[in-house]
């Protein structure tokens, strides 16, 4: 028997904790049945199908924004900023790049805030807060531009990255795992908890389902010291492609919590420096629903279809495209790695 066949048989027989086909994020979505064939005939029609699945995220976001767990996350982020403690986002693959994106957006905010508000940079509380947010990605910086295999299967790698980050009491770690079973991300949660940090665990599968399929996930779910954020919205538009709706939900929810905490912090230390107090901020779920309506308008779909067809034609000819991550393309840059 070929060694690869032996490895495959061993996986099927022994590695049952990695048999995750029963998770909703790994299931096909009924709204995109026949997507490949429809897109081959009509690019715009295929894009419209994908956008319809994004609407699932709106309902999931409304549920989580109204939850006690979300309120705890926002308050914990605010407390860390006010105390000059650290906020760290950890992830693997798409969620690792999402963690880096959250850090990059936060740093961009501070650059703009300092430029617009004289004296902000000289305030000790603001200087500390400007450096509060960082990120952990399984596999390190190299994994930002090229997928790194195997690292995600070991909690020890995640634990070591938290040790190297130096987290301690008063700090906050937000561990993000789309499936909810990534070993390295779970490792960051356990190590941060051991170090005395406040730990949140965000995932995109229903917690009761996840707990029955993976022992490592069940331990996290049943631990009362870890706050769980269930962002599940159902299957992905493309089965198993969690960099789609799952990552969208994570960016929307966790990004909104960070933004709201930051506005509350600024309103307290420098009235007028924040664009708006948290209480008057737009409903992020409603804002996202409005964005989806704009994208799904005929003009938006037509523009995306033209771009997709241009890219396809270029790749078919053996060409290449270079993306430059700027104010609006950073998330696209981090996602196209896969």
XYZ file of C-alpha atoms in Angstrom:
338
model
C 0.000 0.000 0.000
C 1.283 3.465 -0.889
C 2.311 5.578 2.160
C -0.301 8.216 1.275
C -3.008 5.549 1.290
C -1.809 4.372 4.687
C -1.988 7.925 6.021
C -5.492 8.366 4.654
C -6.692 5.132 6.248
C -5.127 6.083 9.569
C -6.895 9.437 9.465
C -10.283 7.817 8.792
C -9.857 5.221 11.539
C -8.045 7.130 14.264
C -8.330 10.905 13.887
C -12.041 11.087 14.674
C -11.681 14.470 16.400
C -10.895 15.942 12.979
C -13.940 14.446 11.201
C -15.939 17.663 11.070
C -18.225 17.193 8.091
C -21.237 17.386 10.401
C -20.626 21.038 11.269
C -23.016 23.532 9.610
C -20.088 25.551 8.221
C -19.047 22.453 6.244
C -22.503 21.825 4.752
C -23.772 22.995 1.326
C -26.129 25.975 1.323
C -29.471 25.366 -0.446
C -29.488 28.917 -1.828
C -26.341 28.278 -3.883
C -27.220 24.898 -5.324
C -25.969 24.861 -8.911
C -23.764 27.927 -8.337
C -20.925 26.738 -10.590
C -23.174 25.987 -13.549
C -25.184 29.197 -13.167
C -22.061 31.366 -12.852
C -20.520 29.724 -15.931
C -23.564 30.833 -17.930
C -24.124 34.211 -16.260
C -21.553 35.782 -13.946
C -23.976 38.374 -12.585
C -26.517 35.705 -11.650
C -23.854 33.785 -9.721
C -22.787 36.891 -7.824
C -26.414 37.586 -6.918
C -26.676 34.077 -5.446
C -23.604 34.672 -3.277
C -24.930 38.004 -2.031
C -28.234 36.442 -0.970
C -26.389 34.161 1.446
C -24.717 37.194 3.039
C -28.174 38.144 4.296
C -27.904 35.225 6.750
C -25.233 37.216 8.563
C -27.640 40.069 9.323
C -29.934 37.915 11.460
C -26.975 36.302 13.237
C -25.496 39.731 13.947
C -28.753 41.083 15.369
C -28.892 38.118 17.740
C -25.331 38.487 18.968
C -25.468 42.298 19.297
C -28.402 41.857 21.701
C -26.626 39.209 23.769
C -25.052 39.483 27.212
C -21.845 37.998 25.812
C -21.423 40.850 23.345
C -21.942 43.407 26.109
C -19.268 41.645 28.177
C -16.850 41.799 25.234
C -17.381 45.505 24.669
C -17.002 46.288 28.381
C -13.846 44.154 28.653
C -12.272 45.959 25.685
C -13.148 49.323 27.222
C -11.691 48.299 30.595
C -8.445 47.205 28.945
C -8.132 50.504 27.069
C -8.872 52.548 30.189
C -6.340 50.615 32.261
C -3.620 50.726 29.620
C -3.738 46.951 29.216
C -3.432 44.923 26.028
C -6.052 43.586 23.630
C -4.952 40.664 21.467
C -6.859 38.947 18.666
C -5.768 35.429 17.738
C -6.686 33.294 14.747
C -5.503 30.828 12.130
C -5.746 31.072 8.349
C -8.579 33.432 7.437
C -9.179 34.332 11.107
C -5.461 34.961 11.569
C -5.562 37.437 8.721
C -8.749 38.854 10.230
C -6.881 39.381 13.526
C -4.152 41.258 11.681
C -6.797 43.279 9.854
C -8.387 44.333 13.156
C -4.996 45.436 14.467
C -4.199 47.318 11.249
C -7.578 49.100 11.270
C -7.074 50.081 14.904
C -3.631 51.549 14.197
C -4.970 53.395 11.160
C -7.670 54.924 13.350
C -5.090 56.276 15.779
C -3.001 57.779 12.992
C -6.058 59.618 11.736
C -7.220 60.636 15.226
C -3.818 62.119 16.081
C -3.799 64.042 12.815
C -7.287 65.481 13.414
C -7.181 66.248 17.151
C -4.341 68.367 18.465
C -2.967 67.238 21.806
C -4.362 63.725 21.626
C -0.929 62.169 21.156
C 0.448 63.888 24.257
C -2.164 62.441 26.595
C -0.663 59.468 28.507
C -3.907 57.486 28.411
C -4.152 57.896 24.648
C -0.493 57.064 24.074
C -0.981 53.791 25.950
C -4.233 53.029 24.153
C -2.704 53.652 20.731
C -0.418 50.660 21.268
C -2.939 48.449 23.051
C -4.092 46.236 20.175
C -2.026 43.467 18.597
C -2.644 40.151 16.861
C -1.512 36.532 16.898
C -1.616 34.442 13.746
C -0.853 30.744 13.702
C 2.368 30.327 11.757
C 3.461 33.922 12.293
C 3.886 36.672 9.711
C 4.815 34.189 6.984
C 1.278 32.783 7.095
C -0.119 36.169 6.078
C 1.011 35.667 2.486
C 1.214 31.880 2.229
C -0.871 29.192 3.903
C 1.068 27.251 6.535
C -0.097 23.693 7.044
C 0.045 21.537 10.206
C 0.634 24.348 12.729
C -3.101 24.716 13.299
C -3.400 21.143 14.613
C -1.314 21.759 17.742
C -2.417 23.688 20.828
C 1.224 23.990 21.852
C 1.935 26.429 19.006
C -0.869 28.716 20.109
C 0.201 28.488 23.737
C 3.766 29.440 22.824
C 2.657 32.470 20.839
C 0.692 33.755 23.849
C 3.708 33.198 26.094
C 5.867 35.180 23.678
C 3.232 37.932 23.543
C 3.500 38.286 27.325
C -0.192 38.486 28.175
C -1.132 38.880 31.821
C -3.858 39.997 34.249
C -6.014 42.810 32.912
C -5.286 41.950 29.290
C -7.951 40.628 26.900
C -7.590 37.845 24.357
C -10.252 37.311 21.688
C -9.688 33.875 20.146
C -11.391 33.590 16.745
C -12.041 30.226 15.101
C -14.623 30.022 12.335
C -15.252 26.317 12.823
C -14.652 26.563 16.551
C -12.273 23.604 16.618
C -8.895 24.957 15.504
C -6.395 23.530 17.981
C -3.825 26.329 17.781
C -6.463 29.004 18.447
C -7.871 26.999 21.345
C -4.310 26.812 22.660
C -4.103 30.624 22.731
C -7.313 30.733 24.770
C -6.056 28.276 27.383
C -2.673 29.934 27.746
C -4.172 33.420 28.041
C -6.570 32.134 30.696
C -3.642 30.588 32.578
C -1.844 33.948 32.425
C -4.808 35.694 34.052
C -6.155 37.477 30.967
C -9.846 37.845 30.185
C -10.665 35.388 27.374
C -13.369 35.441 24.715
C -13.908 32.694 22.154
C -15.764 33.489 18.911
C -16.875 30.820 16.448
C -19.420 30.286 13.674
C -20.975 26.935 14.535
C -23.759 26.417 17.092
C -22.124 25.642 20.426
C -24.251 22.558 21.215
C -23.402 20.991 17.838
C -19.727 21.852 18.169
C -19.529 20.373 21.657
C -20.745 16.976 20.426
C -18.204 16.724 17.600
C -14.895 17.879 19.072
C -13.659 17.227 22.604
C -11.211 20.148 22.489
C -14.090 22.498 21.617
C -16.372 21.023 24.281
C -13.821 21.816 26.979
C -13.768 25.469 25.924
C -17.557 25.646 25.694
C -18.024 24.198 29.165
C -15.423 26.428 30.838
C -17.204 29.215 32.726
C -14.152 31.493 32.657
C -14.197 31.751 28.865
C -16.946 33.892 27.334
C -18.312 32.316 24.154
C -19.674 34.281 21.163
C -21.824 32.068 18.929
C -21.809 33.833 15.538
C -23.349 30.926 13.627
C -25.406 31.871 10.572
C -25.663 28.476 8.851
C -23.773 26.978 5.894
C -21.386 29.023 3.788
C -22.226 30.150 0.261
C -19.535 27.738 -0.910
C -19.497 24.668 1.343
C -16.647 24.841 3.848
C -15.377 28.220 2.629
C -15.522 29.949 6.000
C -13.591 32.950 4.714
C -16.986 33.994 3.306
C -19.977 34.531 5.654
C -18.141 33.329 8.771
C -15.310 35.841 8.425
C -17.799 38.562 7.492
C -19.744 37.962 10.708
C -16.558 37.976 12.787
C -15.331 41.232 11.292
C -18.745 42.848 11.745
C -19.295 41.777 15.353
C -15.792 41.965 16.808
C -14.959 45.087 14.833
C -18.134 46.771 16.106
C -17.267 45.882 19.708
C -13.776 47.337 19.314
C -15.078 50.499 17.648
C -17.757 51.039 20.276
C -15.302 50.503 23.142
C -12.888 52.933 21.527
C -15.564 55.612 21.120
C -16.548 55.230 24.766
C -12.905 55.467 25.813
C -12.282 58.631 23.797
C -15.493 60.247 24.996
C -14.273 59.758 28.562
C -10.681 60.974 28.186
C -11.171 63.643 25.534
C -14.764 64.794 24.942
C -15.196 65.674 21.292
C -12.391 63.425 20.075
C -14.773 60.555 19.333
C -16.968 60.921 16.276
C -20.004 59.893 18.326
C -20.682 58.417 21.750
C -21.407 54.708 21.716
C -25.052 55.255 22.583
C -25.647 57.201 19.372
C -23.576 55.024 17.039
C -25.454 53.534 14.071
C -26.845 50.046 14.502
C -24.041 47.958 12.925
C -26.427 45.196 11.818
C -28.646 47.758 10.088
C -25.617 49.431 8.503
C -24.447 46.061 7.180
C -27.911 45.300 5.804
C -27.819 48.638 3.993
C -24.428 47.827 2.511
C -25.761 44.505 1.222
C -28.659 46.303 -0.460
C -26.227 48.651 -2.195
C -24.045 45.778 -3.376
C -27.046 43.800 -4.616
C -28.350 46.700 -6.711
C -28.116 46.054 -10.479
C -25.259 48.524 -10.912
C -23.237 46.921 -8.109
C -23.689 43.383 -9.408
C -22.851 44.448 -12.951
C -19.620 46.113 -11.780
C -18.543 43.027 -9.820
C -19.373 40.781 -12.764
C -17.214 42.859 -15.117
C -14.307 42.706 -12.683
C -14.645 38.932 -12.167
C -14.772 38.312 -15.919
C -11.725 40.521 -16.467
C -9.759 38.596 -13.827
C -10.839 35.239 -15.219
C -9.769 36.197 -18.727
C -6.406 37.442 -17.476
C -5.686 34.253 -15.501
C -6.751 32.098 -18.439
C -4.050 33.807 -20.498
C -1.434 33.096 -17.849
C -1.381 36.634 -16.492
C -1.234 37.839 -12.898
C -2.775 40.593 -10.791
C -1.025 42.565 -8.058
C -3.268 43.869 -5.270
C -2.217 46.910 -3.271
C -3.821 46.915 0.191
C -5.037 50.395 1.016
C -7.877 51.857 3.018
C -10.512 49.616 1.444
C -8.602 46.659 0.000
C -6.716 45.403 3.045
C -9.278 42.696 3.794
C -9.226 41.628 0.130
C -5.439 41.407 0.202
C -5.423 39.245 3.324
C -8.164 36.962 2.013
C -6.806 36.274 -1.468
C -3.829 34.527 0.156
C -5.928 31.379 0.185
